[in-house]
Tab-separated table of C-alpha atoms and ligand atoms in Angstrom:
chain	number	residue	atom	x	y	z
A	1	UNK	CA	-10.557	-18.165	4.269
A	2	UNK	CA	-10.629	-21.545	3.426
A	3	UNK	CA	-7.556	-22.779	2.247
A	4	UNK	CA	-8.797	-25.921	-0.787
A	5	UNK	CA	-6.762	-28.533	-2.675
A	6	UNK	CA	-7.628	-28.082	-6.417
A	7	UNK	CA	-9.630	-29.614	-7.869
A	8	UNK	CA	-11.713	-28.510	-11.216
A	9	UNK	CA	-14.726	-28.396	-8.702
A	10	UNK	CA	-13.149	-25.365	-6.755
A	11	UNK	CA	-10.398	-23.956	-9.321
A	12	UNK	CA	-14.436	-23.054	-10.833
A	13	UNK	CA	-15.642	-21.303	-7.448
A	14	UNK	CA	-12.151	-19.834	-8.053
A	15	UNK	CA	-13.381	-18.027	-11.270
A	16	UNK	CA	-16.240	-17.537	-10.063
A	17	UNK	CA	-14.493	-15.620	-7.380
A	18	UNK	CA	-12.873	-13.458	-9.523
A	19	UNK	CA	-15.432	-13.264	-12.169
A	20	UNK	CA	-16.395	-11.177	-8.974
A	21	UNK	CA	-14.423	-8.876	-8.660
A	22	UNK	CA	-12.650	-10.847	-4.989
A	23	UNK	CA	-9.464	-11.699	-4.751
A	24	UNK	CA	-8.039	-15.433	-4.464
A	25	UNK	CA	-4.175	-16.995	-3.922
A	26	UNK	CA	-2.298	-18.866	-5.717
A	27	UNK	CA	0.111	-21.420	-6.947
A	28	UNK	CA	2.685	-20.544	-9.401
A	29	UNK	CA	6.461	-22.347	-10.191
A	30	UNK	CA	7.582	-19.139	-8.600
A	31	UNK	CA	5.451	-18.174	-5.839
A	32	UNK	CA	2.384	-17.743	-4.721
A	33	UNK	CA	0.651	-14.930	-6.107
A	34	UNK	CA	-2.492	-13.278	-4.787
A	35	UNK	CA	-4.744	-12.619	-7.891
A	36	UNK	CA	-7.729	-10.087	-9.282
A	37	UNK	CA	-9.399	-9.299	-12.373
A	38	UNK	CA	-6.526	-7.431	-13.662
A	39	UNK	CA	-9.402	-5.398	-15.946
A	40	UNK	CA	-11.237	-4.425	-12.731
A	41	UNK	CA	-9.947	-1.266	-11.552
A	42	UNK	CA	-11.430	-2.267	-7.948
A	43	UNK	CA	-10.462	-5.246	-7.629
A	44	UNK	CA	-7.237	-4.501	-8.276
A	45	UNK	CA	-7.525	-1.845	-5.609
A	46	UNK	CA	-8.656	-4.397	-3.567
A	47	UNK	CA	-5.146	-5.982	-3.927
A	48	UNK	CA	-2.917	-2.923	-2.955
A	49	UNK	CA	-5.175	-1.973	0.008
A	50	UNK	CA	-4.937	-6.648	1.518
A	51	UNK	CA	-0.561	-6.182	1.089
A	52	UNK	CA	-0.686	-2.541	2.278
A	53	UNK	CA	1.483	-1.513	-0.952
A	54	UNK	CA	1.999	1.828	-2.609
A	55	UNK	CA	-0.352	2.644	-5.697
A	56	UNK	CA	3.711	4.160	-7.115
A	57	UNK	CA	4.413	-0.023	-7.775
A	58	UNK	CA	2.819	-2.154	-11.037
A	59	UNK	CA	1.537	-5.339	-11.080
A	60	UNK	CA	2.227	-8.394	-13.314
A	61	UNK	CA	-1.086	-9.324	-15.185
A	62	UNK	CA	-0.694	-13.441	-15.478
A	63	UNK	CA	-1.797	-14.536	-18.944
A	64	UNK	CA	-1.784	-18.186	-20.057
A	65	UNK	CA	0.313	-17.209	-23.790
A	66	UNK	CA	1.900	-15.113	-25.680
A	67	UNK	CA	-1.658	-15.242	-27.681
A	68	UNK	CA	-3.470	-13.835	-25.000
A	69	UNK	CA	-0.772	-11.108	-24.187
A	70	UNK	CA	-0.897	-10.027	-27.507
A	71	UNK	CA	-3.999	-8.894	-26.803
A	72	UNK	CA	-2.528	-6.252	-23.545
A	73	UNK	CA	0.500	-5.193	-24.868
A	74	UNK	CA	2.255	-4.059	-28.297
A	75	UNK	CA	4.441	-7.348	-28.639
A	76	UNK	CA	8.129	-7.750	-30.335
A	77	UNK	CA	10.121	-9.737	-31.901
A	78	UNK	CA	12.436	-10.088	-29.485
A	79	UNK	CA	9.550	-10.845	-26.970
A	80	UNK	CA	8.414	-13.749	-29.610
A	81	UNK	CA	11.757	-15.103	-28.916
A	82	UNK	CA	11.776	-14.860	-25.638
A	83	UNK	CA	8.340	-16.448	-24.677
A	84	UNK	CA	9.187	-19.369	-26.828
A	85	UNK	CA	12.246	-20.624	-25.140
A	86	UNK	CA	10.889	-19.154	-22.116
A	87	UNK	CA	6.929	-19.685	-22.329
A	88	UNK	CA	4.927	-20.899	-19.699
A	89	UNK	CA	7.737	-19.488	-16.819
A	90	UNK	CA	10.168	-17.751	-14.887
A	91	UNK	CA	10.283	-15.272	-17.303
A	92	UNK	CA	8.018	-11.227	-17.149
A	93	UNK	CA	8.462	-9.123	-20.171
A	94	UNK	CA	7.303	-5.475	-19.459
A	95	UNK	CA	6.249	-4.425	-23.134
A	96	UNK	CA	4.674	-0.978	-24.268
A	97	UNK	CA	0.254	-1.013	-23.261
A	98	UNK	CA	-1.544	-1.987	-26.328
A	99	UNK	CA	-3.631	0.978	-27.567
A	100	UNK	CA	-7.469	0.398	-26.085
A	101	UNK	CA	-5.895	-2.792	-23.807
A	102	UNK	CA	-7.967	-2.600	-20.360
A	103	UNK	CA	-5.723	-3.796	-18.076
A	104	UNK	CA	-7.027	-1.907	-14.828
A	105	UNK	CA	-5.171	1.346	-14.975
A	106	UNK	CA	-3.955	1.485	-11.468
A	107	UNK	CA	-2.577	-2.753	-12.000
A	108	UNK	CA	0.212	-0.242	-13.662
A	109	UNK	CA	0.987	2.309	-11.903
A	110	UNK	CA	-0.462	5.096	-14.360
A	111	UNK	CA	3.156	3.268	-16.748
A	112	UNK	CA	2.995	3.421	-20.712
A	113	UNK	CA	4.012	-0.605	-19.938
A	114	UNK	CA	3.196	-3.467	-18.487
A	115	UNK	CA	4.350	-6.101	-16.565
A	116	UNK	CA	3.422	-9.438	-18.468
A	117	UNK	CA	4.590	-12.868	-17.938
A	118	UNK	CA	2.535	-16.950	-17.968
A	119	UNK	CA	3.391	-18.692	-15.091
A	120	UNK	CA	4.312	-22.746	-16.094
A	121	UNK	CA	2.513	-23.843	-12.773
A	122	UNK	CA	-1.061	-26.450	-12.970
A	123	UNK	CA	-2.664	-24.326	-10.720
A	124	UNK	CA	-2.393	-20.950	-12.205
A	125	UNK	CA	-3.187	-21.604	-15.483
A	126	UNK	CA	-6.476	-24.172	-15.326
A	127	UNK	CA	-7.200	-20.776	-13.181
A	128	UNK	CA	-6.545	-18.228	-15.552
A	129	UNK	CA	-8.140	-20.400	-18.522
A	130	UNK	CA	-11.680	-21.033	-16.066
A	131	UNK	CA	-11.841	-16.668	-15.535
A	132	UNK	CA	-11.529	-16.357	-18.962
A	133	UNK	CA	-9.118	-13.320	-18.066
A	134	UNK	CA	-5.142	-12.037	-17.586
A	135	UNK	CA	-5.344	-12.305	-13.080
A	136	UNK	CA	-2.856	-8.886	-11.774
A	137	UNK	CA	-1.180	-11.152	-9.055
A	138	UNK	CA	1.569	-9.771	-6.354
A	139	UNK	CA	3.704	-12.331	-4.332
A	140	UNK	CA	0.592	-12.615	-1.967
A	141	UNK	CA	2.462	-11.887	1.046
A	142	UNK	CA	1.764	-8.384	3.019
A	143	UNK	CA	4.102	-6.008	1.417
A	144	UNK	CA	7.187	-5.459	2.157
A	145	UNK	CA	7.552	-9.177	3.603
A	146	UNK	CA	9.253	-12.832	3.013
A	147	UNK	CA	7.235	-13.880	-0.648
A	148	UNK	CA	4.982	-17.230	0.064
A	149	UNK	CA	6.009	-20.423	-0.980
A	150	UNK	CA	3.445	-22.721	0.359
A	151	UNK	CA	-1.147	-22.567	0.800
A	152	UNK	CA	-0.057	-21.981	5.673
A	153	UNK	CA	2.891	-18.919	4.199
A	154	UNK	CA	-0.480	-17.009	3.160
A	155	UNK	CA	-2.515	-18.064	5.289
A	156	UNK	CA	-0.419	-16.666	7.457
A	157	UNK	CA	0.270	-13.617	6.729
A	158	UNK	CA	-3.280	-12.163	4.574
A	159	UNK	CA	-5.509	-15.016	5.788
A	160	UNK	CA	-8.483	-12.316	6.716
A	161	UNK	CA	-7.846	-10.364	3.562
A	162	UNK	CA	-8.580	-13.160	0.833
A	163	UNK	CA	-11.522	-15.867	0.328
A	164	UNK	CA	-10.133	-18.004	-0.837
A	165	UNK	CA	-6.852	-19.534	-1.116
A	166	UNK	CA	-5.944	-22.765	-3.443
A	167	UNK	CA	-2.692	-25.080	-1.902
A	168	UNK	CA	-0.841	-26.269	-4.894
A	169	UNK	CA	2.047	-27.610	-2.089
A	170	UNK	CA	5.283	-25.773	-2.599
A	171	UNK	CA	6.451	-23.883	-5.353
A	172	UNK	CA	9.730	-25.698	-7.362
A	173	UNK	CA	11.282	-21.467	-8.531
A	174	UNK	CA	10.988	-20.408	-5.190
A	175	UNK	CA	12.031	-16.808	-6.191
A	176	UNK	CA	9.997	-14.982	-7.954
A	177	UNK	CA	9.806	-14.099	-11.798
A	178	UNK	CA	12.804	-12.347	-14.354
A	179	UNK	CA	11.815	-8.583	-14.669
A	180	UNK	CA	13.001	-8.141	-17.957
A	181	UNK	CA	11.719	-4.163	-20.176
A	182	UNK	CA	11.617	-5.018	-23.337
A	183	UNK	CA	10.255	-1.301	-23.353
A	184	UNK	CA	13.531	0.241	-23.508
A	185	UNK	CA	16.808	-0.263	-26.858
A	186	UNK	CA	18.495	-3.020	-25.356
A	187	UNK	CA	16.311	-5.295	-22.682
A	188	UNK	CA	16.955	-4.181	-19.229
A	189	UNK	CA	17.498	-7.375	-16.120
A	190	UNK	CA	14.879	-5.043	-13.675
A	191	UNK	CA	14.709	-8.285	-11.469
A	192	UNK	CA	16.386	-11.140	-11.684
A	193	UNK	CA	14.288	-13.587	-11.281
A	194	UNK	CA	13.559	-18.055	-11.799
A	195	UNK	CA	15.134	-17.270	-15.931
A	196	UNK	CA	18.868	-16.389	-15.263
A	197	UNK	CA	20.425	-14.350	-17.146
A	198	UNK	CA	22.714	-16.578	-19.183
A	199	UNK	CA	19.126	-18.101	-20.373
A	200	UNK	CA	17.700	-14.890	-21.542
A	201	UNK	CA	21.584	-13.992	-22.928
A	202	UNK	CA	21.884	-16.854	-24.961
A	203	UNK	CA	18.490	-16.009	-26.614
A	204	UNK	CA	18.011	-12.440	-27.662
A	205	UNK	CA	22.494	-12.295	-26.538
A	206	UNK	CA	23.430	-9.158	-23.980
A	207	UNK	CA	21.471	-7.684	-21.733
A	208	UNK	CA	21.381	-4.529	-19.955
A	209	UNK	CA	21.182	-4.418	-16.233
A	210	UNK	CA	19.976	-2.315	-13.756
A	211	UNK	CA	21.136	-0.345	-10.669
A	212	UNK	CA	19.676	-1.805	-9.129
A	213	UNK	CA	21.215	-5.388	-10.123
A	214	UNK	CA	24.439	-5.070	-7.723
A	215	UNK	CA	23.974	-2.643	-6.043
A	216	UNK	CA	19.873	-3.077	-4.773
A	217	UNK	CA	19.510	0.675	-4.472
A	218	UNK	CA	16.058	1.691	-5.520
A	219	UNK	CA	15.262	1.559	-9.331
A	220	UNK	CA	12.184	4.075	-11.321
A	221	UNK	CA	11.979	2.020	-13.816
A	222	UNK	CA	10.865	-1.260	-11.445
A	223	UNK	CA	9.211	1.082	-8.302
A	224	UNK	CA	9.622	-2.828	-6.209
A	225	UNK	CA	13.098	-2.669	-6.692
A	226	UNK	CA	13.362	-0.935	-3.640
A	227	UNK	CA	16.542	-2.104	-0.275
A	228	UNK	CA	14.719	-3.396	1.822
A	229	UNK	CA	11.552	-6.134	0.206
A	230	UNK	CA	11.875	-9.995	1.856
A	231	UNK	CA	12.345	-8.767	5.280
A	232	UNK	CA	12.912	-10.955	7.689
A	233	UNK	CA	12.281	-10.053	11.620
A	234	UNK	CA	15.619	-10.126	12.709
A	235	UNK	CA	19.206	-9.342	11.276
A	236	UNK	CA	20.264	-10.241	8.598
A	237	UNK	CA	24.389	-10.550	7.896
A	238	UNK	CA	25.611	-11.776	4.431
A	239	UNK	CA	29.245	-13.640	4.075
A	240	UNK	CA	28.927	-15.684	7.432
A	241	UNK	CA	31.892	-17.614	7.299
A	242	UNK	CA	31.354	-18.143	10.948
A	243	UNK	CA	29.099	-18.175	13.463
A	244	UNK	CA	27.735	-16.921	17.042
A	245	UNK	CA	26.137	-19.313	18.675
A	246	UNK	CA	22.783	-16.531	19.113
A	247	UNK	CA	22.830	-16.699	15.273
A	248	UNK	CA	20.682	-19.224	13.096
A	249	UNK	CA	22.796	-19.784	10.444
A	250	UNK	CA	21.658	-20.082	6.293
A	251	UNK	CA	24.022	-22.551	4.979
A	252	UNK	CA	24.510	-23.471	1.548
A	253	UNK	CA	27.012	-26.263	0.638
A	254	UNK	CA	28.681	-28.542	2.140
A	255	UNK	CA	31.140	-27.232	4.658
A	256	UNK	CA	29.498	-25.458	7.271
A	257	UNK	CA	30.373	-23.746	9.927
A	258	UNK	CA	29.557	-25.417	13.162
A	259	UNK	CA	28.803	-23.541	16.408
A	260	UNK	CA	25.140	-21.844	15.456
A	261	UNK	CA	22.311	-21.808	18.028
A	262	UNK	CA	19.971	-23.448	14.364
A	263	UNK	CA	21.241	-24.290	11.038
A	264	UNK	CA	19.041	-25.064	7.608
A	265	UNK	CA	21.309	-25.321	4.923
A	266	UNK	CA	19.680	-24.805	1.145
A	267	UNK	CA	21.414	-27.014	-0.668
A	268	UNK	CA	24.115	-29.386	0.637
A	269	UNK	CA	25.547	-30.150	-2.252
A	270	UNK	CA	25.262	-26.687	-3.456
A	271	UNK	CA	22.824	-27.540	-6.391
A	272	UNK	CA	21.198	-23.598	-6.754
A	273	UNK	CA	17.889	-24.265	-8.001
A	274	UNK	CA	17.759	-26.448	-5.126
A	275	UNK	CA	18.715	-23.407	-2.598
A	276	UNK	CA	16.076	-21.389	-4.725
A	277	UNK	CA	13.337	-23.498	-4.011
A	278	UNK	CA	14.371	-23.127	-0.607
A	279	UNK	CA	15.357	-20.030	0.499
A	280	UNK	CA	12.322	-18.644	1.617
A	281	UNK	CA	10.610	-21.092	3.868
A	282	UNK	CA	14.158	-21.379	5.311
A	283	UNK	CA	14.551	-17.702	5.893
A	284	UNK	CA	11.283	-17.403	7.668
A	285	UNK	CA	11.789	-20.538	9.893
A	286	UNK	CA	15.330	-18.715	10.449
A	287	UNK	CA	13.344	-15.536	12.109
A	288	UNK	CA	12.059	-16.743	14.986
A	289	UNK	CA	11.994	-16.143	19.076
A	290	UNK	CA	15.552	-17.342	20.574
A	291	UNK	CA	17.269	-16.624	17.572
A	292	UNK	CA	19.240	-13.313	17.616
A	293	UNK	CA	20.285	-12.798	14.174
A	294	UNK	CA	20.311	-14.596	10.683
A	295	UNK	CA	23.876	-15.750	8.925
A	296	UNK	CA	24.049	-16.429	5.467
A	297	UNK	CA	26.815	-17.666	4.094
A	298	UNK	CA	27.629	-16.362	0.189
A	299	UNK	CA	26.284	-17.492	-2.445
A	300	UNK	CA	27.734	-18.070	-5.841
A	301	UNK	CA	26.782	-15.159	-8.215
A	302	UNK	CA	26.495	-17.539	-10.708
A	303	UNK	CA	22.415	-18.371	-12.049
A	304	UNK	CA	19.681	-18.618	-9.659
A	305	UNK	CA	23.351	-16.899	-7.644
A	306	UNK	CA	21.684	-13.801	-8.572
A	307	UNK	CA	18.247	-14.011	-7.367
A	308	UNK	CA	19.134	-16.042	-4.604
A	309	UNK	CA	21.319	-12.494	-2.964
A	310	UNK	CA	19.788	-9.744	-4.515
A	311	UNK	CA	16.659	-11.129	-2.108
A	312	UNK	CA	18.554	-11.999	0.162
A	313	UNK	CA	20.801	-8.790	-0.235
A	314	UNK	CA	17.108	-6.870	0.252
A	315	UNK	CA	16.526	-9.121	3.482
A	316	UNK	CA	19.909	-7.300	4.769
A	317	UNK	CA	18.810	-4.205	4.751
A	318	UNK	CA	17.707	-1.647	6.722
A	319	UNK	CA	17.760	0.856	4.852
A	320	UNK	CA	14.466	2.786	7.076
A	321	UNK	CA	12.244	3.078	3.542
A	322	UNK	CA	9.280	1.795	3.852
A	323	UNK	CA	8.280	1.035	-0.146
A	324	UNK	CA	8.011	-2.880	-0.270
A	325	UNK	CA	6.465	-4.879	-2.876
B	1	TXA	O1	7.246	-15.065	-10.287
B	1	TXA	C1	6.454	-13.174	-9.660
B	1	TXA	O2	7.039	-12.517	-10.092
B	1	TXA	C2	5.441	-13.619	-8.212
B	1	TXA	C3	4.026	-14.007	-9.283
B	1	TXA	C4	3.239	-13.883	-7.730
B	1	TXA	O3	3.889	-14.488	-10.386
B	1	TXA	N1	4.800	-12.407	-8.837
B	1	TXA	C5	5.675	-11.014	-8.023
B	1	TXA	O4	4.406	-10.152	-8.540
B	1	TXA	O5	6.355	-10.939	-7.573
B	1	TXA	P1	5.463	-8.178	-7.548
B	1	TXA	O6	4.637	-7.977	-7.426
B	1	TXA	O7	5.679	-8.794	-6.137
B	1	TXA	O8	6.888	-7.946	-8.054
B	1	TXA	C6	6.932	-7.135	-9.108
B	1	TXA	C7	7.297	-6.564	-9.859
B	1	TXA	C8	7.459	-5.182	-8.729
B	1	TXA	O9	9.258	-5.061	-9.017
B	1	TXA	C9	7.226	-4.279	-10.084
B	1	TXA	O10	7.418	-3.129	-10.000
B	1	TXA	C10	7.593	-5.024	-11.120
B	1	TXA	O11	7.553	-6.825	-10.830
B	1	TXA	N2	7.022	-3.868	-12.278
B	1	TXA	C11	5.761	-4.108	-12.390
B	1	TXA	N3	4.886	-3.806	-13.371
B	1	TXA	C12	5.994	-2.832	-14.347
B	1	TXA	C13	6.247	-1.802	-15.243
B	1	TXA	N4	5.158	-2.126	-16.755
B	1	TXA	N5	7.713	-1.795	-15.632
B	1	TXA	C14	8.470	-1.571	-14.076
B	1	TXA	N6	8.554	-2.364	-13.200
B	1	TXA	C15	6.639	-3.380	-13.448
B	2	MG	MG1	6.901	-8.932	-4.468
C-alpha cells in the first residue's frame, strides 16, 4: 500500500489500477471511499472482500454528473431538480436501473435500483474522469467501523488491502452522503447525510422518512441501515449532561461539563457543519485505552444534526448483529 499526494501522475496511475480491476482509496467531500470499477464484477467483489462487508448491502456508484448518471439509471424530473441543486455534492439518489445498465449486479446486491452520486471533491472528480467509468465506492473502513475522514484512517484499517490511497487531506463535510430513494411514489430519506432534509424539501417538497431514521432500526429498503454501525470499541453514552472521571467527553457548544478524562469539542460555537466535519475523527480520538466510555452531549435534531445524531445512535447501539457497512 502507498499513500500518495494526488497529482496528475498519481491520479493517472490510480485510474490505471481501477481499469485493471484493482482498488484505490480516494477522498470525497464526505468521507474517503474504497473505489473499484462499478462495471467489473470482480473489482466489486474485491471491495466487499476488503471491507468484510455482507454482499446484500449495495454500493453507491460515483459519476461526474447527471449526463453520466443517465447512462446507468432511469432518470426522472425529480432527479433532475435535485441534481441541479445538489450535484456535485453529498446527495445519493436511488433510481431504477436503466435497461442494459453496465453497473455490476453485485454492486446493487441484486436490487432493481442503483444508488448514484456525483461527488464534488476535485480528486474524486479527476479520478472518475481519468478512469472513464463509474466508480463503486463504500466508505473506506472495515465493515462496522467508523468511516474514515483522513487518509491515515484508511491506512490504519485497510492499509493491507488496497494498493493505493490518494491523500486529499481531511474531508470537509465529514459525514456520508444523504441517501434518497426516488424509486418510491414519495421520495424517501433512507440515510440522513451531508445534504439536509430541509434543503431537499425546499427543492422537491415533503419527503418520507424511512422508519430507520428515528429509531435506527434495520430497514429492508436500505440494507446498510442497521443499528450497530460506526461502532467505536468503547461504549458510547448519549445525551450526556454530566461526565464521570473515566469517561471521554464528546462535547458540543460553549457550555461543557467538567471532570472528563479527556474532552474534544465538536464545535465550541455550536456550528453543526463544523461538528459534522469533526465527528468521526474525534470519535476515533476518544476511542482509546484508558477511556472507560465515551459520553456525548446532546446535539440539536435539525439540519446536519439529523446525520450526526443518526451516526451517534449507531455508535451507541449494541444490538449484537453484525450487519455493517
Ligand atoms: O458519502 C458517501 O456516501 C460515501 C462516499 C464514499 O461516497 N459512501 C458511503 O457508502 O457511505 P456506503 O457503502 O458506506 O453506504 C451506502 C449506503 C448504504 O446504506 C447502502 O445500503 C445504501 O447506501 N444503498 C446503496 N445502494 C442502494 C440501493 N440500491 N437501494 C437502497 N439503498 C442503497
Ligand atoms: Mg459505510
